[in-house]
Amino acid sequence: MTAAQNRNDDGSDDETTTLLTFTLAGNRYAVAVDAVASVLGVTNERPLEGTSDPWNAGAVAVAGERVRVVDLARILTSALRTTARVDEPQLLVFADADEDATHYGWLVDDVDAARTVRTSALEPPRTATPTRFVKGRLEVAGEEAIWLDERAING
């Protein structure tokens, strides 16, 4: 996570970081922007809908690299539940690969803008989302967002 130190008027330090926000099943989430390599449109997600494993819902090639698709909606809710998809979902492709040189991509509904936030504003999660994947919650551009830990999700 890239963080910057800012000195407040009262002399205290306030660390900031830049997050990329996105929506998924009507909820707003965020992830560290420097962890994301690219955002791609998904033109045909039908092959992903019938997969039994949301952690490995398929694979795509991006710039010659294999990207494992993670069906994030099913992981954050229930792997057995069929999640309604938006017409044009997007894939957040992460820069870091695992020990097998596999990159990960999260299937999400819509990606918003990158925003700089104060890390001191981070609060404990109050959500049904499995907390091992959550860094906390905070307000981003006037809306509450759940900050996800991409390393915990991608392994």
C-alpha positions as CSV (number, residue, x, y, z in Angstrom):
1,M,0.0,0.0,0.0
2,T,1.4,3.4,-0.9
3,A,0.8,5.8,1.8
4,A,1.8,9.5,2.2
5,Q,2.3,11.4,5.4
6,N,0.6,14.8,5.7
7,R,1.0,17.2,8.6
8,N,-2.2,18.6,9.9
9,D,-2.7,22.2,11.2
10,D,-2.5,20.9,14.7
11,G,1.0,19.3,14.0
12,S,-0.2,15.7,14.0
13,D,0.6,13.4,11.1
14,D,-2.2,11.9,9.0
15,E,-1.4,9.1,6.7
16,T,-3.3,8.9,3.4
17,T,-3.6,6.2,0.7
18,T,-5.3,6.0,-2.6
19,L,-8.2,3.5,-3.1
20,L,-10.1,2.4,-6.1
21,T,-13.8,2.1,-5.4
22,F,-16.2,-0.3,-7.1
23,T,-19.7,-1.7,-6.7
24,L,-20.7,-5.2,-6.3
25,A,-24.3,-6.5,-5.7
26,G,-25.4,-3.0,-4.6
27,N,-22.5,-2.5,-2.1
28,R,-19.5,-0.2,-2.4
29,Y,-16.0,-1.6,-1.9
30,A,-12.5,-0.3,-2.2
31,V,-9.1,-1.8,-2.8
32,A,-5.6,-0.2,-2.8
33,V,-5.1,1.4,-6.2
34,D,-1.5,0.4,-6.5
35,A,-2.5,-3.3,-6.2
36,V,-4.5,-3.1,-9.4
37,A,-2.8,-3.5,-12.8
38,S,-5.8,-2.8,-15.0
39,V,-9.5,-2.7,-15.3
40,L,-11.1,-4.6,-18.2
41,G,-14.6,-4.8,-19.5
42,V,-16.1,-8.3,-19.6
43,T,-18.1,-8.9,-22.8
44,N,-19.3,-12.5,-22.0
45,E,-19.6,-13.6,-18.4
46,R,-21.9,-16.5,-19.2
47,P,-19.2,-19.2,-18.9
48,L,-18.5,-17.9,-15.4
49,E,-22.0,-18.2,-14.1
50,G,-22.1,-22.0,-14.0
51,T,-18.8,-22.6,-12.3
52,S,-18.9,-24.5,-9.0
53,D,-15.7,-22.8,-7.6
54,P,-16.0,-19.0,-7.1
55,W,-12.3,-18.9,-6.3
56,N,-11.5,-20.2,-9.8
57,A,-14.5,-19.2,-11.9
58,G,-12.4,-19.3,-15.1
59,A,-9.3,-17.8,-16.7
60,V,-8.6,-15.2,-19.3
61,A,-5.4,-14.1,-21.0
62,V,-4.3,-10.5,-20.4
63,A,-1.2,-9.2,-22.1
64,G,0.1,-12.8,-22.4
65,E,-0.5,-13.5,-18.7
66,R,-3.0,-16.0,-17.3
67,V,-5.5,-14.3,-15.0
68,R,-7.7,-16.5,-12.7
69,V,-11.2,-15.0,-12.4
70,V,-12.5,-14.7,-8.9
71,D,-16.3,-14.4,-8.6
72,L,-16.1,-11.9,-5.8
73,A,-19.9,-11.6,-5.3
74,R,-20.2,-15.3,-4.5
75,I,-17.2,-15.2,-2.2
76,L,-18.6,-12.3,-0.2
77,T,-22.1,-13.7,0.0
78,S,-22.6,-17.4,-0.7
79,A,-20.8,-19.6,-3.1
80,L,-24.1,-21.5,-3.7
81,R,-26.1,-18.4,-4.5
82,T,-26.6,-17.3,-8.0
83,T,-25.8,-13.6,-8.2
84,A,-27.5,-11.3,-10.7
85,R,-25.0,-9.7,-13.0
86,V,-25.0,-6.2,-14.4
87,D,-25.0,-6.1,-18.2
88,E,-21.4,-5.1,-18.5
89,P,-19.3,-6.3,-15.6
90,Q,-15.7,-5.4,-15.2
91,L,-12.6,-7.3,-14.1
92,L,-10.1,-5.8,-11.7
93,V,-6.7,-7.4,-12.6
94,F,-4.1,-7.4,-9.9
95,A,-0.5,-6.7,-10.4
96,D,1.0,-9.3,-8.1
97,A,1.0,-13.0,-9.0
98,D,1.0,-15.9,-6.6
99,E,3.8,-18.5,-6.3
100,D,2.6,-20.2,-9.4
101,A,2.8,-17.0,-11.4
102,T,-1.0,-16.8,-11.6
103,H,-2.5,-13.3,-11.6
104,Y,-6.0,-12.8,-10.2
105,G,-8.9,-10.8,-11.4
106,W,-12.1,-9.9,-9.5
107,L,-15.4,-9.9,-11.4
108,V,-17.2,-6.7,-10.2
109,D,-20.2,-4.7,-11.3
110,D,-18.8,-1.3,-11.8
111,V,-15.5,0.5,-11.1
112,D,-15.5,4.1,-9.9
113,A,-12.6,6.5,-9.6
114,A,-9.5,6.4,-7.5
115,R,-9.7,8.5,-4.3
116,T,-7.2,9.5,-1.7
117,V,-8.4,8.9,1.9
118,R,-7.1,9.3,5.4
119,T,-6.2,5.9,6.9
120,S,-7.1,7.3,10.3
121,A,-10.7,7.3,9.2
122,L,-10.7,3.4,8.9
123,E,-13.2,1.8,11.2
124,P,-13.9,-1.8,12.1
125,P,-16.2,-3.6,9.7
126,R,-19.9,-3.9,10.5
127,T,-20.9,-6.2,7.7
128,A,-21.7,-9.8,7.0
129,T,-18.7,-9.9,4.7
130,P,-16.1,-12.4,6.0
131,T,-13.9,-10.2,8.1
132,R,-10.6,-12.0,7.2
133,F,-11.0,-10.3,3.8
134,V,-11.8,-6.8,5.2
135,K,-9.4,-4.1,6.4
136,G,-12.3,-2.0,7.6
137,R,-14.8,0.5,6.4
138,L,-14.5,4.2,5.7
139,E,-16.2,7.0,3.9
140,V,-15.1,7.6,0.3
141,A,-16.6,10.5,-1.6
142,G,-19.5,10.7,0.8
143,E,-20.4,7.0,0.7
144,E,-19.5,4.2,3.0
145,A,-17.1,1.7,1.5
146,I,-15.7,-1.6,2.7
147,W,-11.9,-1.7,2.2
148,L,-11.0,-5.2,1.0
149,D,-7.6,-6.9,1.6
150,E,-6.5,-8.1,-1.8
151,R,-3.7,-10.2,-0.4
152,A,-6.0,-12.1,1.9
153,I,-8.4,-12.8,-1.0
154,N,-5.9,-13.6,-3.7
155,G,-3.7,-15.6,-1.4
